[in-house]
PDB file of C-alpha atoms in Angstrom:
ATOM      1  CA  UNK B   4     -15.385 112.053  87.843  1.00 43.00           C
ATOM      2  CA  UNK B   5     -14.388 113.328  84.415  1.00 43.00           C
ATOM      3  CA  UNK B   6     -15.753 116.926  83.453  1.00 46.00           C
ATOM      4  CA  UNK B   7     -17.255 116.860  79.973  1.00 44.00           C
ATOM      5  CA  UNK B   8     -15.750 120.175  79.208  1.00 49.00           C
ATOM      6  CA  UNK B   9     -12.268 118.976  80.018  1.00 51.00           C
ATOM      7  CA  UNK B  10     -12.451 116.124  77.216  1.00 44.00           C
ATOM      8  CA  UNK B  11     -14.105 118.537  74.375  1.00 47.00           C
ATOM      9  CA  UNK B  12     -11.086 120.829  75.499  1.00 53.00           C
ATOM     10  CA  UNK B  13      -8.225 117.886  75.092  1.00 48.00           C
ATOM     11  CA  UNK B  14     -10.347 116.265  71.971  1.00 48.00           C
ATOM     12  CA  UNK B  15     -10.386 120.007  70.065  1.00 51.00           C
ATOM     13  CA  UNK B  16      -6.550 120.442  71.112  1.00 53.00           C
ATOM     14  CA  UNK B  17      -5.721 116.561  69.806  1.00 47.00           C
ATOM     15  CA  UNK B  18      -7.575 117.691  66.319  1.00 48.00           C
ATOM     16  CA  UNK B  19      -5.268 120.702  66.115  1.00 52.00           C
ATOM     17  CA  UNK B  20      -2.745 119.150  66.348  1.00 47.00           C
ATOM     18  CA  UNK B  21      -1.178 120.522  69.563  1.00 44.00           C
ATOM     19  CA  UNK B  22       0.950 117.912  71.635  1.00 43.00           C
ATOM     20  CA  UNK B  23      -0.029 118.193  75.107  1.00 44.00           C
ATOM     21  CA  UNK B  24      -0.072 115.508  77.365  1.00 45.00           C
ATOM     22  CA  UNK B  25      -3.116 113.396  77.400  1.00 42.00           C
ATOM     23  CA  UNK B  26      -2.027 111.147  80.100  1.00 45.00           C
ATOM     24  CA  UNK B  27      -3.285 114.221  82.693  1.00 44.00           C
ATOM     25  CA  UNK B  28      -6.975 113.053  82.078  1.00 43.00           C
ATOM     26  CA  UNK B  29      -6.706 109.617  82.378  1.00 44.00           C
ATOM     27  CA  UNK B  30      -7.310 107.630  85.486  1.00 46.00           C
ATOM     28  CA  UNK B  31      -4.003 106.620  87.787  1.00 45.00           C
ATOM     29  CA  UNK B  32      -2.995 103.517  86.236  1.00 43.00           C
ATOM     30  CA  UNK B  33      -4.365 103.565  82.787  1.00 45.00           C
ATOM     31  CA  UNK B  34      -1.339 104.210  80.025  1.00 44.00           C
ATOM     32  CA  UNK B  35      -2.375 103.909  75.952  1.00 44.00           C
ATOM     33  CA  UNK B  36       0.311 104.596  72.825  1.00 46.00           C
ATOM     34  CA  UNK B  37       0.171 107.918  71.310  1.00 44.00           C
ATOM     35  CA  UNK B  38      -1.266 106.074  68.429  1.00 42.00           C
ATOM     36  CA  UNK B  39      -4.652 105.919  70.841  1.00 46.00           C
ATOM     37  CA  UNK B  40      -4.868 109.445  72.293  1.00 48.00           C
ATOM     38  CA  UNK B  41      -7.740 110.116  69.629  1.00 47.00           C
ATOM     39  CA  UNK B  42     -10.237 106.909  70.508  1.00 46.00           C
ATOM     40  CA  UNK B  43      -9.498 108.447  74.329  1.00 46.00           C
ATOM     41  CA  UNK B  44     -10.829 111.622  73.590  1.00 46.00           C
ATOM     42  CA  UNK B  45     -13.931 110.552  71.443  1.00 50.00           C
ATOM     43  CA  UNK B  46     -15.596 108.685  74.234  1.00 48.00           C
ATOM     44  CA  UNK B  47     -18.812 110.953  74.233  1.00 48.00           C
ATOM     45  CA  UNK B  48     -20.007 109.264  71.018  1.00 49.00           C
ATOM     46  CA  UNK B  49     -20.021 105.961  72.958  1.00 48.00           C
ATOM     47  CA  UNK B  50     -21.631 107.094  75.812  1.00 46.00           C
ATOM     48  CA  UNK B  51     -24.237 107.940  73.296  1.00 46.00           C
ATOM     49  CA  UNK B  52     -24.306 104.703  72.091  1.00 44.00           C
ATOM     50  CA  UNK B  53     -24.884 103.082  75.515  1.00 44.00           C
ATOM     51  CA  UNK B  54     -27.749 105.454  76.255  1.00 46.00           C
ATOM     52  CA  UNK B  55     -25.843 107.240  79.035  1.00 43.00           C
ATOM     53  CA  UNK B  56     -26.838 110.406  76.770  1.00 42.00           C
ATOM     54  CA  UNK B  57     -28.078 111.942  80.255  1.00 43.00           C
ATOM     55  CA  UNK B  58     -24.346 111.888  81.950  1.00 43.00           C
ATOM     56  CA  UNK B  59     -23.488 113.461  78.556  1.00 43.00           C
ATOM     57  CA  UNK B  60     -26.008 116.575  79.003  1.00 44.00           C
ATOM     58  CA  UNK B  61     -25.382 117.352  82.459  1.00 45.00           C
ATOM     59  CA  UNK B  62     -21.797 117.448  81.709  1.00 46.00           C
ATOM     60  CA  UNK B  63     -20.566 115.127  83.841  1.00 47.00           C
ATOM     61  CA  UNK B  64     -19.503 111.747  82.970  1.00 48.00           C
ATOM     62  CA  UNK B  65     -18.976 108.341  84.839  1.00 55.00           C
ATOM     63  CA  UNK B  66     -15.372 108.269  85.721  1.00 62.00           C
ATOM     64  CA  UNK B  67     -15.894 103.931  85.864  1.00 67.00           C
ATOM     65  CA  UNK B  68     -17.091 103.693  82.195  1.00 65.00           C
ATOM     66  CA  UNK B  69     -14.588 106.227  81.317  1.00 66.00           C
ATOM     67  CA  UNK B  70     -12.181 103.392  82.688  1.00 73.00           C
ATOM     68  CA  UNK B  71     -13.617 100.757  81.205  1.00 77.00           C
ATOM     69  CA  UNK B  72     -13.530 102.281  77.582  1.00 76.00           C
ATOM     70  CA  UNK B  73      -9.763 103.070  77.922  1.00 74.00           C
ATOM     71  CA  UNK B  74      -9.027  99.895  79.653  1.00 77.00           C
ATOM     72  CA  UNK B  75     -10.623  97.963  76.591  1.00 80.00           C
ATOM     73  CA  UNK B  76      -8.273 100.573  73.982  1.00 77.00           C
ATOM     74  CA  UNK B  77      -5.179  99.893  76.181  1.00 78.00           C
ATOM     75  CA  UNK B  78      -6.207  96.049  75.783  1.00 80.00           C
ATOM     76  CA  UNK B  79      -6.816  95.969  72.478  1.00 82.00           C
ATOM     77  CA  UNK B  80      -3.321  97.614  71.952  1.00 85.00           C
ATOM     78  CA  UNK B  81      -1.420  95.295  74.178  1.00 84.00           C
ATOM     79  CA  UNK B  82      -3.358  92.267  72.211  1.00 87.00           C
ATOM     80  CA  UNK B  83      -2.101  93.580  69.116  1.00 87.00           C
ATOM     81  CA  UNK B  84       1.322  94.406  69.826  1.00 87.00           C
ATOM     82  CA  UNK B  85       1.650  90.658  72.059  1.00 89.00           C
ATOM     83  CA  UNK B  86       0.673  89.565  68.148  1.00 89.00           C
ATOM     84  CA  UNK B  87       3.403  91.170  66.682  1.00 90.00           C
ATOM     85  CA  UNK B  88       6.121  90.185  69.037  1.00 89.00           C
ATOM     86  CA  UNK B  89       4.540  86.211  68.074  1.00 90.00           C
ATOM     87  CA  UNK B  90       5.088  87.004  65.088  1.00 90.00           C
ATOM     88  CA  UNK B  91       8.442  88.188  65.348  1.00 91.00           C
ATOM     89  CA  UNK B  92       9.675  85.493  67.353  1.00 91.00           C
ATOM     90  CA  UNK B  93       8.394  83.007  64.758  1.00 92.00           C
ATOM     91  CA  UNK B  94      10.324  84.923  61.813  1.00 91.00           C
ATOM     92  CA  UNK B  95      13.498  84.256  64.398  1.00 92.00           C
ATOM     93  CA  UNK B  96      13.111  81.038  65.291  1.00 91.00           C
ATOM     94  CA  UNK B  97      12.406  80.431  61.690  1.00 92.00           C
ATOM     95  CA  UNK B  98      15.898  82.077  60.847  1.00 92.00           C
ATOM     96  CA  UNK B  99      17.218  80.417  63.723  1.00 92.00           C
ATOM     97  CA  UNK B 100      16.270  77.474  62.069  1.00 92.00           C
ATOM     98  CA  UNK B 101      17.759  78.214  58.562  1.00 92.00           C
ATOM     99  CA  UNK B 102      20.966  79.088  60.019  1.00 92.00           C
ATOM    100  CA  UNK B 103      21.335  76.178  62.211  1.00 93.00           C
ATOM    101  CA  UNK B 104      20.371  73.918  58.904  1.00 92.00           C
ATOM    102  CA  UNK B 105      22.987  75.694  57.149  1.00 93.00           C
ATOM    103  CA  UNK B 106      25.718  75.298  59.416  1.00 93.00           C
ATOM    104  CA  UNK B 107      25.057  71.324  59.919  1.00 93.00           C
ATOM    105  CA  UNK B 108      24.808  71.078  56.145  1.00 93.00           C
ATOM    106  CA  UNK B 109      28.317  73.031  55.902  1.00 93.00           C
ATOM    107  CA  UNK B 110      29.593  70.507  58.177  1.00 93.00           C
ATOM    108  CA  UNK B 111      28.824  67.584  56.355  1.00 94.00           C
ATOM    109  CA  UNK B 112      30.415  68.955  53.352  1.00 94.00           C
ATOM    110  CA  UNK B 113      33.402  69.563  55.393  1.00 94.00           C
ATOM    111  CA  UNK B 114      33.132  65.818  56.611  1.00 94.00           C
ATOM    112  CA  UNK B 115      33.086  64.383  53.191  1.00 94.00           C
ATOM    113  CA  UNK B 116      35.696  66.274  52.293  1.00 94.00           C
ATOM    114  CA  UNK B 117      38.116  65.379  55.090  1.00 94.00           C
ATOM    115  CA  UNK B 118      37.351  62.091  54.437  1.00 94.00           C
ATOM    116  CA  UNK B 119      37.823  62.292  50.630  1.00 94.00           C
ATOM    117  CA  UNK B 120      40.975  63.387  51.376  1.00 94.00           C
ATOM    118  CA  UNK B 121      41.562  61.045  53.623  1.00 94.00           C
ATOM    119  CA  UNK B 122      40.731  58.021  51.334  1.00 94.00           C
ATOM    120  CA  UNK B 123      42.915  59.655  48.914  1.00 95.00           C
ATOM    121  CA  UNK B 124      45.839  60.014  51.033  1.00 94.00           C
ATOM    122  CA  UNK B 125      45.211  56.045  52.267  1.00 94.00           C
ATOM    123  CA  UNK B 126      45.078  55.521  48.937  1.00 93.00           C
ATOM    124  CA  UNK B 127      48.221  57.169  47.508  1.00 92.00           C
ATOM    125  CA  UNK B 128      50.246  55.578  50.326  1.00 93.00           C
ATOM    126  CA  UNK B 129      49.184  52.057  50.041  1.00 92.00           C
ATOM    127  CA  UNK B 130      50.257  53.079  45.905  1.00 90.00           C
ATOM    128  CA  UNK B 131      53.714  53.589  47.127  1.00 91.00           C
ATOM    129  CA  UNK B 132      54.024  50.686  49.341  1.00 93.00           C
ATOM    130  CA  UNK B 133      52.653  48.703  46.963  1.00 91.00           C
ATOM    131  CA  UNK B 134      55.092  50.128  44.211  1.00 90.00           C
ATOM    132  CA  UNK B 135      58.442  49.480  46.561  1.00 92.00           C
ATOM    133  CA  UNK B 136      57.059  46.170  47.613  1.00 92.00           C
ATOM    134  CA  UNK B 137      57.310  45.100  43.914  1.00 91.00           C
ATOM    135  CA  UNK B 138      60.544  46.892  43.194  1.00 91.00           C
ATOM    136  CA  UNK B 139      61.847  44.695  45.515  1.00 91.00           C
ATOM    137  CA  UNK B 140      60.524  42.162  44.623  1.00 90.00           C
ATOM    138  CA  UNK B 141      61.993  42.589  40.905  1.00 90.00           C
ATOM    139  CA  UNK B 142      65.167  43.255  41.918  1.00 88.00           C
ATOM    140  CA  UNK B 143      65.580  40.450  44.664  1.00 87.00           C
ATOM    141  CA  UNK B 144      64.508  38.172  41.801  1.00 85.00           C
ATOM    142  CA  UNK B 145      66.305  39.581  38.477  1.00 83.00           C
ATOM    143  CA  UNK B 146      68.583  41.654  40.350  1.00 82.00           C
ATOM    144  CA  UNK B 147      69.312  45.385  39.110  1.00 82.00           C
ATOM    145  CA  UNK B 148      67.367  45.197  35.624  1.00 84.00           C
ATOM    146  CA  UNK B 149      67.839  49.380  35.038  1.00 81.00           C
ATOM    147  CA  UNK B 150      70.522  49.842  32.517  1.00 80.00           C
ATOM    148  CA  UNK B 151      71.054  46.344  31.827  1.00 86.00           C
ATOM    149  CA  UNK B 152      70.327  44.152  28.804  1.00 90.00           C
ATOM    150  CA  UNK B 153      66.802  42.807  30.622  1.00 91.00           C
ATOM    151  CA  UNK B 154      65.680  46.215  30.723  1.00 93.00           C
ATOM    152  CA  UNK B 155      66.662  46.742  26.624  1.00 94.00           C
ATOM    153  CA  UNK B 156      65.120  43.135  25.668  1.00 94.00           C
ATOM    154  CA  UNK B 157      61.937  44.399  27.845  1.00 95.00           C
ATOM    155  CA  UNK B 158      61.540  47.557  25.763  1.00 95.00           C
ATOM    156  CA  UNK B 159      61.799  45.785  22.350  1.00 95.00           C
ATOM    157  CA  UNK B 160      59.129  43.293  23.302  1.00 95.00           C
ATOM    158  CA  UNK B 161      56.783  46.191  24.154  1.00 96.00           C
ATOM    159  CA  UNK B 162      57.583  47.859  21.632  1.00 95.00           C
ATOM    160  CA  UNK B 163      56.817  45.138  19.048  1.00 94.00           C
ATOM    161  CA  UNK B 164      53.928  44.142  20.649  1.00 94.00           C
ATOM    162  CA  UNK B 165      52.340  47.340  22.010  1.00 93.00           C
ATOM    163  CA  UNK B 166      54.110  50.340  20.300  1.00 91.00           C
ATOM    164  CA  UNK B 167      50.965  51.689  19.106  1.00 91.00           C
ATOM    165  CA  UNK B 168      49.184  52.095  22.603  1.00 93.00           C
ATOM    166  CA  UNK B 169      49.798  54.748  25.219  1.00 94.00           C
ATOM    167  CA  UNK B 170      51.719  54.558  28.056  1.00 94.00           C
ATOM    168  CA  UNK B 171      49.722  52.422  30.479  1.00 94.00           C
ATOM    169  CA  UNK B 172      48.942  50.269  27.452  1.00 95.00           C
ATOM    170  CA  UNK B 173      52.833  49.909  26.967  1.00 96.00           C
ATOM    171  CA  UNK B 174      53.174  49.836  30.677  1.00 96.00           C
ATOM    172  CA  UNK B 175      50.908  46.563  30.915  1.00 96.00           C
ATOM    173  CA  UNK B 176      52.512  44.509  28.494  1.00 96.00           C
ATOM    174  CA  UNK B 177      55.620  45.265  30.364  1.00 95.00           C
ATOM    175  CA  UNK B 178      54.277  44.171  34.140  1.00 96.00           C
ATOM    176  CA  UNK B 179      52.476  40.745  31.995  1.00 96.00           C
ATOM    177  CA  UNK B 180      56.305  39.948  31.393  1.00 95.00           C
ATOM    178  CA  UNK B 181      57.371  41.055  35.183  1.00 95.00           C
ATOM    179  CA  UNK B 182      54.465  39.388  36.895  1.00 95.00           C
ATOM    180  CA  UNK B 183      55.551  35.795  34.904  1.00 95.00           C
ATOM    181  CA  UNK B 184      59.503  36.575  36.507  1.00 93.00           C
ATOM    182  CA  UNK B 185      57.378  36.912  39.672  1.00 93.00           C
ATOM    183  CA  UNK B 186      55.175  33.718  39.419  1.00 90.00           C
ATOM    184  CA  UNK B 187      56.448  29.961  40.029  1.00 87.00           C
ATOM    185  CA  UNK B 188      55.111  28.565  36.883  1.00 88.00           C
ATOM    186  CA  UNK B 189      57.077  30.795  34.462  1.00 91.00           C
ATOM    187  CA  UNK B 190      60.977  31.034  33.987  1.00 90.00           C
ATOM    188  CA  UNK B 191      62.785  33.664  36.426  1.00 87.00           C
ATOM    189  CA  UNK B 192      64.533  36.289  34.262  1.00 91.00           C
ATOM    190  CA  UNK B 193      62.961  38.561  31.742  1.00 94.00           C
ATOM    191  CA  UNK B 194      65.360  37.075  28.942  1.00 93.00           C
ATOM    192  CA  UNK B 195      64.433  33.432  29.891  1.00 93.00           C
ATOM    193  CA  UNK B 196      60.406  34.832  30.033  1.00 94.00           C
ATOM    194  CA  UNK B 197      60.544  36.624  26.159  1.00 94.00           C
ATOM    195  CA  UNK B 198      62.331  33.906  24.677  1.00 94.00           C
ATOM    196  CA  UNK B 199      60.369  31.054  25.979  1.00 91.00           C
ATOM    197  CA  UNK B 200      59.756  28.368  23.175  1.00 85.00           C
ATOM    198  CA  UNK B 201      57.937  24.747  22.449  1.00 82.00           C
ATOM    199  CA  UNK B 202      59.818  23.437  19.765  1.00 78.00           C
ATOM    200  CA  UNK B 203      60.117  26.403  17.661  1.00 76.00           C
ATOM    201  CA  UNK B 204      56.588  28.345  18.967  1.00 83.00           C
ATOM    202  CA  UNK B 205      57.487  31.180  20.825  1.00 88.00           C
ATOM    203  CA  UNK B 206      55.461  32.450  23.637  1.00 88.00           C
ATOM    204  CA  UNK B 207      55.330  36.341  22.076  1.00 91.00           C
ATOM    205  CA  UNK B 208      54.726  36.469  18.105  1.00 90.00           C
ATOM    206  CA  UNK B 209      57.101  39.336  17.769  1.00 92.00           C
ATOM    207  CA  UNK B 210      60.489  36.818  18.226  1.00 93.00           C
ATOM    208  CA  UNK B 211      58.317  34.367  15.966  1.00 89.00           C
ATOM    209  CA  UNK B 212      57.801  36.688  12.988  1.00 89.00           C
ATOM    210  CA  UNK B 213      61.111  38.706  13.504  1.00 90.00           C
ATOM    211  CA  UNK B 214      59.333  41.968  13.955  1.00 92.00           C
ATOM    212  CA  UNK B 215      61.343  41.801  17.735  1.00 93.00           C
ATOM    213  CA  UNK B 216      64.369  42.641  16.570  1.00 93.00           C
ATOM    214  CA  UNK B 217      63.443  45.489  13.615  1.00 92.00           C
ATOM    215  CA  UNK B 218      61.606  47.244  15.824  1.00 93.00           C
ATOM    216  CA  UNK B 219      63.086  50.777  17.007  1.00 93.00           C
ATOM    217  CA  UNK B 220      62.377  51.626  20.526  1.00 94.00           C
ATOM    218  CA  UNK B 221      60.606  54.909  21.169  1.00 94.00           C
ATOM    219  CA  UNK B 222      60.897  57.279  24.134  1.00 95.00           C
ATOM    220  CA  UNK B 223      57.243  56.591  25.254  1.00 94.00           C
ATOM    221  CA  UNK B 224      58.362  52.761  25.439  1.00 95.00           C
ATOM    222  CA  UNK B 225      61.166  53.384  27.432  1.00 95.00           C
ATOM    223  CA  UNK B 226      59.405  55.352  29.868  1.00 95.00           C
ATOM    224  CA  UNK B 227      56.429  53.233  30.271  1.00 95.00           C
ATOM    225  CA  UNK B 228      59.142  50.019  30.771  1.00 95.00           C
ATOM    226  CA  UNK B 229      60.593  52.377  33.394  1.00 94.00           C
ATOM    227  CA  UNK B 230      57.609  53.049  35.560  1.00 94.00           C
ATOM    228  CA  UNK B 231      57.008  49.184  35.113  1.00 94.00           C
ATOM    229  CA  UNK B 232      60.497  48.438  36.975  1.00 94.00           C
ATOM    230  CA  UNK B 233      59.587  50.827  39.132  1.00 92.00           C
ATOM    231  CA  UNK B 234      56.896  49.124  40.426  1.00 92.00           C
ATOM    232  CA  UNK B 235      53.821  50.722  39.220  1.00 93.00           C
ATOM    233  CA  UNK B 236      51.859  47.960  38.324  1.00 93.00           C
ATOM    234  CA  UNK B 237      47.860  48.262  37.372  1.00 91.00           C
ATOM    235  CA  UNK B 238      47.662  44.796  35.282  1.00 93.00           C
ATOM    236  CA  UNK B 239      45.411  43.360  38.232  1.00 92.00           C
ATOM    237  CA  UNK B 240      48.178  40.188  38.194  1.00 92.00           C
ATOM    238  CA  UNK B 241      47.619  39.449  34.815  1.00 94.00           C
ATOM    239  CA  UNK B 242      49.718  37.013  33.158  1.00 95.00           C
ATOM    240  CA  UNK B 243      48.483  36.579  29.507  1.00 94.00           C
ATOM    241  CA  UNK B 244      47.586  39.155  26.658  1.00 94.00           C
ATOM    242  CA  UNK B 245      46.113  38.898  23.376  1.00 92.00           C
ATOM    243  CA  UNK B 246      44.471  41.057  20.915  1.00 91.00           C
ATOM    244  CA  UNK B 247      41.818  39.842  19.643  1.00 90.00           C
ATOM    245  CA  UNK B 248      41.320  40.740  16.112  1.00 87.00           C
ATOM    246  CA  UNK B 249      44.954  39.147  15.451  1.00 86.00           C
ATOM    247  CA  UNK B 250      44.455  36.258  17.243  1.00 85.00           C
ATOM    248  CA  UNK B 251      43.355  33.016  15.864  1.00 85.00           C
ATOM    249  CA  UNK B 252      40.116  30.976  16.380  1.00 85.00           C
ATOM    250  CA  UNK B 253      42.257  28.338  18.407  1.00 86.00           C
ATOM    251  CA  UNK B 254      44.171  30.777  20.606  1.00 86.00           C
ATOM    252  CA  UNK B 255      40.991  33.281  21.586  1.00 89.00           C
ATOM    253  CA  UNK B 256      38.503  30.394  22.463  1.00 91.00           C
ATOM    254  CA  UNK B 257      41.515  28.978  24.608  1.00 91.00           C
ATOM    255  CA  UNK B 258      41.866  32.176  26.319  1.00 92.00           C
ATOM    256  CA  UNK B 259      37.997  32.330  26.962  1.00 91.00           C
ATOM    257  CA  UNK B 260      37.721  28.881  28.227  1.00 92.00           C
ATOM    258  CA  UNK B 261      41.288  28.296  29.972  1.00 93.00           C
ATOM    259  CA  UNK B 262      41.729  31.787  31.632  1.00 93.00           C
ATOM    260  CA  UNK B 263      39.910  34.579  33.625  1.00 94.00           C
ATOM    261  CA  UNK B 264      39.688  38.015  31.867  1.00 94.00           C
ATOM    262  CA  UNK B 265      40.927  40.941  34.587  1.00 95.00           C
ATOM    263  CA  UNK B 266      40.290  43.950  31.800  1.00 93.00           C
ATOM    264  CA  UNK B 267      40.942  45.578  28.625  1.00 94.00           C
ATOM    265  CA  UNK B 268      43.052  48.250  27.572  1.00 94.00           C
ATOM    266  CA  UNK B 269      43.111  49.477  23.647  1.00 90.00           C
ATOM    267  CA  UNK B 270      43.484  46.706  21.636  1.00 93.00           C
ATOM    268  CA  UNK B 271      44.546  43.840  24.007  1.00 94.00           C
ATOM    269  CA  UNK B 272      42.467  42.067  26.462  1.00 95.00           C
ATOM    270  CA  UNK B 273      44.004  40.509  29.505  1.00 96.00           C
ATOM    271  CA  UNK B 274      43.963  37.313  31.643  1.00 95.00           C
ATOM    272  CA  UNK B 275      45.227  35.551  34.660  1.00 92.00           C
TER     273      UNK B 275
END
């Protein structure tokens, strides 16, 4: 049993704001927040309410309801804060979440760069073989061209016939010569390849019309003739070059019907 007297005495001491213990009044077991002690002490008004007004004159109320009405403010309170810790653990799992996404999608990025890299690198090395397979391949065939009179007859053809293209342009014109050393069908030095005649038709217009030997060879030339002999070849095995807007009706629907265009590069389009 709870003395009414004892609850106006804790309720008027709540109000002014003194900071006593409230647990003293409550029954063994029963614990509510701090932010509760004021519904505890206010439980006259709801014995009102539930007509136990008699309990409430005679001073004395029922220590059960008393129970009952805390019980239902401590449940309240542990409802609300089991609602907050949900809550909570949603916002972390939800972070959780964004962090894990984050990582995996870092990951990826990392993946496709590795294997960028790695393409490149595959790539750069099968370059290289590529370029010392043809080296070889020149000089087992021509012999050591770097120095020598094929390597100056080389340069003047691409210089008469592509001196006004940059340096893969120049470069080529220069691997259409070496890739007809290379091939069966064509003569096997580069001399025997730019001076190659039918009667008095020459296979490059330059030694027809003269320009050949006027021309003055330019640095450019000589270094894309250089990285040609070198082996760096991107002419896709092409073994024929004309430009078009040079070229004769006869000659250019040849080349369309006889040949297979690989690409074009400035002014000249090239076949195999």
């Amino acid at each position: 049993m709870i003395c009414l007297e004892d609850l106006h005495e804790k309720r008027h001491e709540m109000e002014g704001g003194t900071d006593r213990d409230a647990e003293s009044i409550l029954p063994q077991g029963h614990i509510v927040d701090a932010r509760h002690q004021t519904a505890q002490y206010r439980i006259e008004e709801d014995m009102e309410l539930a007509g136990l007004s008699s309990y409430v004159r005679g001073g004395q109320a029922e220590g059960a309801y008393v129970s009952e009405t805390i019980a239902r403010v401590h449940d309240q309170w542990q409802q609300k804060k089991q609602e907050e810790k949900q809550k909570q653990r949603i916002r972390q799992q939800k972070l959780e979440q964004e962090r894990m996404r984050k990582e995996r999608q870092k990951r990826k990025q990392e993946q496709r760069k590795r294997a960028r890299r790695a393409r490149i690198r595959r790539a750069k090395q099968k370059q290289k073989r590529d370029e010392k397979n043809r080296r070889l391949a020149i000089e087992e065939k021509c012999g050591r061209v770097i120095g020598t009179e094929s390597e100056r007859i080389l340069q003047r053809i691409v210089e008469a016939e592509a001196g006004g293209e940059d340096l893969e342009g120049r470069a080529l014109v220069a691997n259409v010569i070496l890739n007809r050393v290379l091939g069966k069908q064509f003569p096997s030095t580069i001399k025997e390849v730019v001076f190659a005649h039918s009667g008095s038709r020459y296979q490059f217009s330059p030694v027809s019309n003269g320009s050949y030997y006027s021309v003055h060879v330019s640095n450019g030339t000589k270094k894309a003739v250089r990285r040609a002999l070198q082996g760096q070849d991107t002419s896709q095995g092409a073994l024929y070059f004309m430009e078009r807007a040079l070229a004769d009706s006869g000659n250019a629907s040849w080349f369309d019907r006889c040949l297979t265009k690989v690409k074009r590069h400035g002014c000249h389009e090239f076949y195999k």
